[in-house]
Short mmCIF file of C-alpha atoms in Angstrom, two decimals:
data_model
loop_
_atom_site.label_atom_id
_atom_site.label_comp_id
_atom_site.label_asym_id
_atom_site.label_seq_id
_atom_site.Cartn_x
_atom_site.Cartn_y
_atom_site.Cartn_z
CA UNK A 151 46.51 -24.93 70.70
CA UNK A 152 43.74 -26.46 69.13
CA UNK A 153 42.40 -29.39 70.29
CA UNK A 154 40.82 -32.84 68.19
CA UNK A 155 37.19 -31.60 69.49
CA UNK A 156 37.71 -27.76 68.39
CA UNK A 157 38.74 -28.54 65.34
CA UNK A 158 36.13 -30.97 65.13
CA UNK A 159 33.49 -27.92 66.45
CA UNK A 160 35.47 -25.42 63.98
CA UNK A 161 35.38 -28.40 60.56
CA UNK A 162 30.91 -28.30 61.28
CA UNK A 163 30.62 -24.87 61.38
CA UNK A 164 32.12 -24.15 58.37
CA UNK A 165 30.43 -27.32 56.32
CA UNK A 166 27.10 -25.22 58.01
CA UNK A 167 28.18 -22.08 56.29
CA UNK A 168 28.20 -23.90 53.00
CA UNK A 169 25.53 -25.87 53.48
CA UNK A 170 23.80 -22.71 54.46
CA UNK A 171 25.30 -20.58 51.63
CA UNK A 172 23.88 -23.40 49.56
CA UNK A 173 20.27 -23.35 50.96
CA UNK A 174 20.08 -19.52 50.77
CA UNK A 175 21.55 -20.40 47.30
CA UNK A 176 18.61 -23.04 46.36
CA UNK A 177 16.18 -20.71 48.00
CA UNK A 178 16.92 -18.03 45.39
CA UNK A 179 15.38 -20.16 42.42
CA UNK A 180 12.22 -19.51 43.36
CA UNK A 181 13.41 -15.85 42.95
CA UNK A 182 14.36 -16.79 39.47
CA UNK A 183 11.04 -18.29 38.90
CA UNK A 184 9.29 -15.47 40.26
CA UNK A 185 11.46 -13.11 37.22
CA UNK A 186 11.17 -15.13 34.58
CA UNK A 187 7.18 -14.79 36.01
CA UNK A 188 7.67 -11.26 35.46
CA UNK A 189 9.28 -11.47 31.91
CA UNK A 190 6.36 -13.62 31.51
CA UNK A 191 3.72 -11.40 33.05
CA UNK A 192 6.13 -7.79 30.34
CA UNK A 193 4.88 -10.59 26.92
CA UNK A 194 3.01 -7.91 24.76
CA UNK A 195 0.79 -8.80 22.04
CA UNK A 196 0.50 -5.70 19.42
CA UNK A 197 -2.06 -6.18 16.82
CA UNK A 198 -1.36 -5.35 13.11
CA UNK A 199 -4.65 -4.50 10.52
CA UNK A 200 -3.47 -4.93 7.00
CA UNK A 201 -5.44 -5.70 3.46
CA UNK A 202 -2.39 -7.46 1.71
CA UNK A 203 -4.90 -10.25 0.20
CA UNK A 204 -5.01 -13.63 2.26
CA UNK A 205 -2.81 -16.09 0.51
CA UNK A 206 -0.64 -13.42 -1.43
CA UNK A 207 2.87 -14.12 -1.98
CA UNK A 208 3.08 -10.35 0.35
CA UNK A 209 1.25 -12.01 3.43
CA UNK A 210 2.39 -15.42 3.41
CA UNK A 211 6.15 -13.55 3.35
CA UNK A 212 4.69 -10.97 5.66
CA UNK A 213 3.32 -14.25 7.77
CA UNK A 214 5.43 -16.84 7.28
CA UNK A 215 9.17 -15.09 7.20
CA UNK A 216 8.62 -11.10 8.98
CA UNK A 217 6.86 -11.67 11.55
CA UNK A 218 8.62 -14.68 12.83
CA UNK A 219 11.56 -12.78 12.41
CA UNK A 220 10.87 -10.17 14.15
CA UNK A 221 9.14 -11.74 16.75
CA UNK A 222 12.63 -13.55 17.37
CA UNK A 223 14.26 -10.82 17.50
CA UNK A 224 11.92 -9.32 20.52
CA UNK A 225 11.11 -12.22 22.29
CA UNK A 226 9.08 -9.75 24.79
CA UNK A 227 6.66 -8.85 22.38
CA UNK A 228 4.28 -10.97 19.43
CA UNK A 229 2.63 -9.74 16.46
CA UNK A 230 -1.31 -10.17 15.98
CA UNK A 231 -1.11 -10.04 12.06
CA UNK A 232 -5.64 -9.23 10.73
CA UNK A 233 -6.10 -9.28 6.89
CA UNK A 234 -8.97 -7.06 5.54
CA UNK A 235 -10.17 -6.32 2.34
CA UNK A 236 -9.12 -2.86 1.52
CA UNK A 237 -12.42 -1.66 1.71
CA UNK A 238 -13.46 -3.38 4.90
CA UNK A 239 -10.28 -2.39 6.70
CA UNK A 240 -10.78 1.64 5.67
CA UNK A 241 -14.51 1.21 7.29
CA UNK A 242 -12.88 -0.73 10.60
CA UNK A 243 -10.45 2.37 10.76
CA UNK A 244 -13.14 5.18 10.41
CA UNK A 245 -15.54 3.30 12.97
CA UNK A 246 -12.31 3.62 15.15
CA UNK A 247 -12.89 7.13 15.02
CA UNK A 248 -16.00 6.59 17.32
CA UNK A 249 -14.59 4.91 19.35
CA UNK A 250 -14.24 1.33 18.19
CA UNK A 251 -12.14 -1.06 18.12
CA UNK A 252 -8.30 0.47 17.50
CA UNK A 253 -5.07 -1.86 16.56
CA UNK A 254 -1.81 -0.97 17.66
CA UNK A 255 -0.35 -0.79 14.19
CA UNK A 256 -1.79 0.31 10.89
CA UNK A 257 -1.27 -0.72 7.20
CA UNK A 258 -2.89 2.06 5.75
CA UNK A 259 -3.18 3.03 1.90
CA UNK A 260 -1.53 6.77 1.44
CA UNK A 261 -4.51 8.74 1.18
CA UNK A 262 -6.08 8.11 4.02
CA UNK A 263 -3.39 9.51 6.35
CA UNK A 264 -5.25 13.34 6.42
CA UNK A 265 -8.30 11.38 7.22
CA UNK A 266 -6.79 9.67 10.33
CA UNK A 267 -5.19 12.03 11.59
CA UNK A 268 -7.96 13.93 11.44
CA UNK A 269 -9.99 11.99 13.13
CA UNK A 270 -7.03 12.08 16.42
CA UNK A 271 -6.34 8.32 15.56
CA UNK A 272 -2.60 8.20 14.75
CA UNK A 273 0.44 8.95 16.87
CA UNK A 274 2.94 12.00 15.52
CA UNK A 275 6.10 10.20 14.97
CA UNK A 276 8.39 12.80 14.70
CA UNK A 277 7.22 13.93 18.45
CA UNK A 278 6.56 10.89 20.51
CA UNK A 279 9.28 8.75 18.95
CA UNK A 280 13.99 10.19 19.65
CA UNK A 281 14.56 7.94 16.70
CA UNK A 282 12.30 9.21 14.16
CA UNK A 283 14.37 11.29 12.37
CA UNK A 284 17.16 8.60 11.85
CA UNK A 285 15.17 6.13 10.74
CA UNK A 286 13.46 8.92 8.65
CA UNK A 287 17.22 9.60 6.73
CA UNK A 288 17.15 6.39 5.88
CA UNK A 289 13.66 5.94 3.29
CA UNK A 290 12.93 7.61 -0.01
CA UNK A 291 11.88 11.13 0.61
CA UNK A 292 8.76 11.44 -2.09
CA UNK A 293 7.04 8.19 -0.31
CA UNK A 294 7.75 9.73 3.28
CA UNK A 295 6.26 12.48 1.88
CA UNK A 296 2.92 11.12 2.20
CA UNK A 297 3.00 10.64 5.74
CA UNK A 298 3.26 13.79 6.86
CA UNK A 299 -0.04 16.45 7.96
CA UNK A 300 1.12 19.87 8.38
CA UNK A 301 4.15 20.02 10.39
CA UNK A 302 3.99 16.71 11.45
CA UNK A 303 4.20 12.90 10.74
CA UNK A 304 1.91 10.43 11.66
CA UNK A 305 3.52 7.45 9.60
CA UNK A 306 5.84 6.09 7.64
CA UNK A 307 6.18 4.96 3.87
CA UNK A 308 5.88 1.25 4.01
CA UNK A 309 6.47 0.37 -0.16
CA UNK A 310 5.94 2.83 -2.99
CA UNK A 311 4.27 1.68 -6.48
CA UNK A 312 2.90 3.21 -9.88
CA UNK A 313 0.72 1.23 -12.25
CA UNK A 314 2.36 0.87 -16.15
CA UNK A 315 0.74 -0.40 -19.39
CA UNK A 316 0.76 -4.19 -19.71
CA UNK A 317 0.24 -5.39 -23.73
CA UNK A 318 -0.40 -8.86 -24.58
CA UNK A 319 2.68 -9.08 -27.04
CA UNK A 320 -0.18 -11.39 -28.90
CA UNK A 321 -2.89 -9.75 -29.25
CA UNK A 322 -1.39 -6.55 -30.28
CA UNK A 323 0.53 -7.66 -33.24
CA UNK A 324 -2.33 -10.27 -34.44
CA UNK A 325 -4.38 -6.80 -34.50
CA UNK A 326 -1.09 -4.76 -36.90
CA UNK A 327 -0.23 -3.16 -34.12
CA UNK A 328 3.75 -4.48 -33.76
CA UNK A 329 4.48 -2.18 -29.82
CA UNK A 330 2.98 -0.54 -27.04
CA UNK A 331 1.06 2.40 -27.81
CA UNK A 332 3.16 5.40 -26.50
CA UNK A 333 0.61 8.44 -27.04
CA UNK A 334 -2.98 8.71 -26.26
CA UNK A 335 -4.07 8.86 -30.39
CA UNK A 336 -2.15 6.04 -30.46
CA UNK A 337 -4.16 4.28 -27.86
CA UNK A 338 -7.46 4.90 -28.74
CA UNK A 339 -6.31 3.41 -32.60
CA UNK A 340 -4.85 0.64 -30.94
CA UNK A 341 -7.95 -0.94 -29.45
CA UNK A 342 -9.74 -0.05 -32.74
CA UNK A 343 -7.74 -2.64 -33.91
CA UNK A 344 -8.01 -4.96 -30.98
CA UNK A 345 -11.37 -5.32 -31.29
CA UNK A 346 -11.89 -5.50 -34.91
CA UNK A 347 -9.48 -8.31 -35.05
CA UNK A 348 -10.80 -10.15 -31.56
CA UNK A 349 -14.57 -9.17 -31.23
CA UNK A 350 -15.24 -11.25 -28.78
CA UNK A 351 -12.10 -9.27 -26.93
CA UNK A 352 -11.47 -5.41 -25.48
CA UNK A 353 -8.64 -3.15 -26.25
CA UNK A 354 -8.51 -2.55 -22.53
CA UNK A 355 -9.29 -3.91 -19.44
CA UNK A 356 -10.30 -1.48 -16.44
CA UNK A 357 -11.02 -3.14 -12.73
CA UNK A 358 -12.54 0.38 -11.87
CA UNK A 359 -13.85 4.30 -12.33
CA UNK A 360 -12.35 5.80 -9.21
CA UNK A 361 -9.31 8.12 -8.57
CA UNK A 362 -6.97 5.39 -8.55
CA UNK A 363 -8.33 4.66 -12.05
CA UNK A 364 -8.94 7.98 -13.82
CA UNK A 365 -7.17 10.04 -12.83
CA UNK A 366 -4.14 8.69 -15.32
CA UNK A 367 -6.12 9.94 -18.23
CA UNK A 368 -7.06 13.16 -17.05
CA UNK A 369 -3.93 14.20 -15.71
CA UNK A 370 -2.22 12.80 -18.83
CA UNK A 371 -4.40 15.14 -21.27
CA UNK A 372 -3.53 18.04 -18.85
CA UNK A 373 -6.63 18.30 -16.63
CA UNK A 374 -7.17 18.22 -12.95
CA UNK A 375 -9.67 17.52 -10.04
CA UNK A 376 -8.66 20.31 -7.26
CA UNK A 377 -7.19 23.57 -7.66
CA UNK A 378 -3.58 23.21 -6.53
CA UNK A 379 -4.28 24.39 -3.20
CA UNK A 380 -7.19 21.89 -3.12
CA UNK A 381 -10.20 24.66 -2.26
CA UNK A 382 -12.09 23.94 -5.36
CA UNK A 383 -12.99 21.19 -8.14
CA UNK A 384 -14.44 23.81 -10.03
CA UNK A 385 -12.86 24.50 -13.36
CA UNK A 386 -11.01 21.63 -13.09
CA UNK A 387 -13.25 18.68 -12.46
CA UNK A 388 -15.09 20.27 -15.39
CA UNK A 389 -12.48 21.49 -17.86
CA UNK A 390 -12.46 21.14 -21.81
CA UNK A 391 -9.38 18.03 -20.32
CA UNK A 392 -11.48 16.40 -18.41
CA UNK A 393 -14.31 16.71 -20.26
CA UNK A 394 -12.22 15.52 -23.89
CA UNK A 395 -10.41 12.45 -22.55
CA UNK A 396 -13.74 10.74 -20.27
CA UNK A 397 -15.51 11.75 -24.09
CA UNK A 398 -12.95 9.92 -25.66
CA UNK A 399 -12.83 6.89 -23.23
CA UNK A 400 -16.90 6.20 -22.97
CA UNK A 401 -16.64 6.50 -26.51
CA UNK A 402 -14.64 3.70 -26.62
CA UNK A 403 -16.50 1.74 -23.79
CA UNK A 404 -19.88 2.07 -26.18
CA UNK A 405 -17.57 0.55 -29.13
CA UNK A 406 -17.09 -2.97 -26.35
CA UNK A 407 -13.05 -1.12 -26.29
CA UNK A 408 -12.49 -1.38 -22.63
CA UNK A 409 -14.40 -3.24 -20.08
CA UNK A 410 -13.94 -4.77 -16.60
CA UNK A 411 -15.49 -2.25 -14.47
CA UNK A 412 -18.52 -3.67 -13.73
CA UNK A 413 -19.96 -6.64 -12.16
CA UNK A 414 -19.79 -10.22 -13.91
CA UNK A 415 -17.25 -8.69 -16.16
CA UNK A 416 -14.41 -10.35 -17.13
CA UNK A 417 -11.16 -10.20 -14.20
CA UNK A 418 -8.96 -7.91 -15.24
CA UNK A 419 -5.67 -9.36 -14.35
CA UNK A 420 -6.11 -13.20 -15.17
CA UNK A 421 -7.80 -11.85 -18.83
CA UNK A 422 -5.09 -10.35 -19.36
CA UNK A 423 -2.85 -13.17 -19.50
CA UNK A 424 -5.75 -14.79 -20.81
CA UNK A 425 -6.30 -13.23 -23.56
CA UNK A 426 -9.56 -11.32 -22.80
CA UNK A 427 -7.90 -7.84 -22.32
CA UNK A 428 -5.22 -6.54 -24.87
CA UNK A 429 -4.13 -4.05 -22.53
CA UNK A 430 -4.46 -2.67 -18.70
CA UNK A 431 -2.39 -0.78 -16.44
CA UNK A 432 -1.24 -2.28 -12.92
CA UNK A 433 1.28 -1.77 -10.76
CA UNK A 434 4.38 -5.03 -9.84
CA UNK A 435 2.29 -7.23 -7.77
CA UNK A 436 0.71 -8.34 -11.39
CA UNK A 437 3.88 -9.41 -12.18
CA UNK A 438 4.35 -11.69 -9.39
CA UNK A 439 0.56 -12.22 -9.69
CA UNK A 440 1.42 -13.65 -13.31
CA UNK A 441 4.43 -15.66 -11.90
CA UNK A 442 2.87 -18.10 -9.44
CA UNK A 443 -0.93 -17.77 -11.91
CA UNK A 444 -0.09 -17.67 -15.05
CA UNK A 445 3.96 -18.98 -15.21
CA UNK A 446 3.56 -19.68 -19.04
CA UNK A 447 3.14 -15.56 -19.76
CA UNK A 448 5.40 -13.15 -20.05
CA UNK A 449 4.80 -10.05 -18.91
CA UNK A 450 5.37 -6.82 -21.75
CA UNK A 451 5.38 -2.72 -19.25
CA UNK A 452 5.26 -0.17 -21.20
CA UNK A 453 5.03 3.70 -19.90
CA UNK A 454 1.64 4.73 -19.65
CA UNK A 455 0.15 6.63 -22.86
CA UNK A 456 1.34 9.68 -23.03
CA UNK A 457 -1.41 13.42 -23.05
CA UNK A 458 -0.70 16.98 -24.04
CA UNK A 459 0.90 16.71 -20.29
CA UNK A 460 2.69 13.68 -20.49
CA UNK A 461 2.68 10.01 -19.35
CA UNK A 462 1.34 10.82 -16.12
CA UNK A 463 0.21 7.67 -13.46
CA UNK A 464 -1.05 7.95 -10.05
CA UNK A 465 1.53 7.88 -6.87
CA UNK A 466 0.37 4.68 -4.76
CA UNK A 467 1.96 2.91 -1.16
CA UNK A 468 1.11 2.14 1.69
CA UNK A 469 2.63 4.09 5.06
CA UNK A 470 2.57 1.99 8.66
CA UNK A 471 0.55 4.31 10.92
CA UNK A 472 0.71 4.12 14.97
CA UNK A 473 -2.46 3.57 16.18
CA UNK A 474 -2.23 2.86 19.79
CA UNK A 475 -2.24 4.60 23.02
CA UNK A 476 -0.56 2.39 25.41
CA UNK A 477 2.29 0.28 23.43
CA UNK A 478 3.76 3.00 21.22
CA UNK A 479 7.37 1.75 21.92
CA UNK A 480 6.67 -1.85 21.19
CA UNK A 481 4.68 -0.49 18.38
CA UNK A 482 7.60 1.72 17.28
CA UNK A 483 9.53 -1.81 17.35
CA UNK A 484 7.55 -3.65 14.64
CA UNK A 485 6.77 -0.60 12.30
CA UNK A 486 10.82 0.35 12.19
CA UNK A 487 10.68 -3.22 11.77
CA UNK A 488 8.78 -3.75 8.89
CA UNK A 489 11.29 -0.95 7.43
CA UNK A 490 14.45 -2.21 7.75
CA UNK A 491 17.09 -3.76 4.63
CA UNK A 492 16.08 -6.81 5.27
CA UNK A 493 12.02 -6.25 5.66
CA UNK A 494 12.29 -4.66 3.13
CA UNK A 495 13.90 -6.59 0.60
CA UNK A 496 12.28 -9.99 1.51
CA UNK A 497 8.52 -7.84 -0.05
CA UNK A 498 10.71 -6.45 -2.59
CA UNK A 499 11.37 -9.93 -3.92
CA UNK A 500 7.54 -10.57 -4.26
CA UNK A 501 6.49 -6.94 -6.01
CA UNK A 502 6.33 -4.57 -3.01
CA UNK A 503 8.68 -1.53 -4.36
CA UNK A 504 11.26 -0.78 -1.51
CA UNK A 505 11.43 2.43 -0.29
CA UNK A 506 14.16 1.89 2.58
CA UNK A 507 17.31 3.57 0.41
CA UNK A 508 19.76 0.76 1.46
CA UNK A 509 17.06 -2.32 0.27
CA UNK A 510 16.80 0.30 -2.86
CA UNK A 511 20.66 -1.00 -3.41
CA UNK A 512 20.75 -4.20 -2.01
CA UNK A 513 21.66 -6.64 -5.18
CA UNK A 514 18.57 -8.73 -4.75
CA UNK A 515 16.67 -5.93 -5.50
CA UNK A 516 18.46 -4.80 -8.50
CA UNK A 517 17.78 -8.80 -9.93
CA UNK A 518 14.42 -7.64 -10.43
CA UNK A 519 13.94 -7.01 -14.09
CA UNK A 520 10.63 -5.42 -14.15
CA UNK A 521 11.61 -2.71 -11.99
CA UNK A 522 13.23 0.16 -14.08
CA UNK A 523 9.94 0.55 -15.94
CA UNK A 524 8.52 1.37 -12.61
CA UNK A 525 10.65 3.10 -11.23
CA UNK A 526 10.71 5.50 -14.44
CA UNK A 527 6.91 5.76 -14.40
CA UNK A 528 7.43 7.14 -10.52
CA UNK A 529 9.16 9.91 -11.70
CA UNK A 530 6.50 11.32 -13.24
CA UNK A 531 3.69 9.94 -10.70
CA UNK A 532 1.39 12.03 -8.79
CA UNK A 533 0.02 12.04 -5.56
CA UNK A 534 -4.02 11.85 -4.82
CA UNK A 535 -4.80 15.18 -3.23
CA UNK A 536 -3.79 15.29 -0.15
CA UNK A 537 -7.24 16.25 1.97
CA UNK A 538 -8.92 14.79 4.83
CA UNK A 539 -12.51 14.38 2.28
CA UNK A 540 -10.20 12.96 -0.69
CA UNK A 541 -11.89 8.76 0.65
CA UNK A 542 -15.54 10.84 0.21
CA UNK A 543 -14.11 13.05 -2.81
CA UNK A 544 -13.53 9.78 -4.03
CA UNK A 545 -16.63 8.15 -3.32
CA UNK A 546 -18.50 11.04 -6.00
CA UNK A 547 -15.70 10.46 -8.62
CA UNK A 548 -16.72 6.99 -9.14
CA UNK A 549 -20.22 7.39 -9.01
CA UNK A 550 -19.96 10.16 -11.28
CA UNK A 551 -17.75 8.24 -14.23
CA UNK A 552 -19.90 5.57 -13.59
CA UNK A 553 -23.21 7.07 -14.27
CA UNK A 554 -21.03 8.79 -17.42
CA UNK A 555 -20.02 5.26 -19.07
CA UNK A 556 -23.49 3.45 -18.71
CA UNK A 557 -25.71 5.95 -19.81
CA UNK A 558 -25.88 8.70 -21.89
CA UNK A 559 -25.93 11.79 -20.01
CA UNK A 560 -24.07 14.39 -20.96
CA UNK A 561 -20.89 14.41 -19.79
CA UNK A 562 -19.64 17.98 -18.89
CA UNK A 563 -23.43 18.35 -16.49
CA UNK A 564 -22.25 15.20 -14.82
CA UNK A 565 -18.82 16.75 -13.85
CA UNK A 566 -20.83 20.06 -12.71
CA UNK A 567 -22.66 18.02 -10.22
CA UNK A 568 -19.33 16.58 -8.54
CA UNK A 569 -18.18 20.20 -9.08
CA UNK A 570 -21.03 21.43 -6.60
CA UNK A 571 -20.87 17.91 -4.44
CA UNK A 572 -16.65 17.76 -3.96
CA UNK A 573 -17.04 21.38 -2.96
CA UNK A 574 -18.85 21.27 -0.53
CA UNK A 575 -17.05 18.45 1.03
CA UNK A 576 -13.79 20.37 0.91
CA UNK A 577 -15.53 22.67 2.82
CA UNK A 578 -17.56 20.36 5.59
#
């Protein structure tokens, strides 16, 4: 039988055990702190280089909505988004191939993918990530193909686009043209009529003379830049179809019917809304710009004027590529988030045509009344040649067109000279 003294000692012993246990619990708190410290140490920052224009609706949506939401869903990952002008980003990525700074993820013009893959900068996503096929199945097949080089995918599409003909209804009607020109013959007649009615204006505004700008004219007229196997420009860039349409455009420029590509010219999109240019060929981002900067201007859109080969526009868009060597998983999570339905819907609202199939069917995207004309034009849009030297070829093309438009040099001779330069680039 336990005495009072024994009972007291037993009670004290139990209390000591309890206190000891409590003490051990308190002693674990620093360990919990260590776990938090370890979690903090695992905080990863990935760098995302892009070329959304600073303070544009796209950039604001990226930085104010999408990235905060991604970081909320992935508390261990931060995203440092850095904006560059389109051409500067391309140059920085080229330098990266020579040992320069490399971002973890980059928004790539689709024409850069073969070049950057050749420089061994891009991660082959289908080899690296087991769920790539699942992600790819939810994306539009055409845009997805722009990220494929050889047998592997080095990116996923972020958005797709093309251009349509914007026409200023007031300027055309005052010039005796009651609807958008459906054919090239109607187009050239219309810009002549506009110039007669608006001596200080222009029938058509073109902001540049590179492939993005001149290829639709060449393709629609039955010409081309390279052979179908991309091995030569001879017989294509200097074909009669190409010579004919470039000659017509130069004549229109000399008559003051086309402008916009020289330094100091009226900016094309702003000039179109303000009555300087009766027509222009631009993408869905222009509608967002009109809504923001010129809310009183109602944009009118039509298919690009058809030539002998139909209405053929250029396929545009951007891919997301992973360049990271040590943060691949975190980078891939961000890429997947950016092509998810919710992200694509947010970007879709401001003029970035989605590539996510579910987003295309989303009721908020379906409400966007100007998308149908672009989707129709996309049916006949063509991609620029998927060759690694395309950026250099594009420079040759731009320089050649500038000489043709700004001088009286022979068109065929200039195109023949360009063929020699381009073929050399194809062989390098």
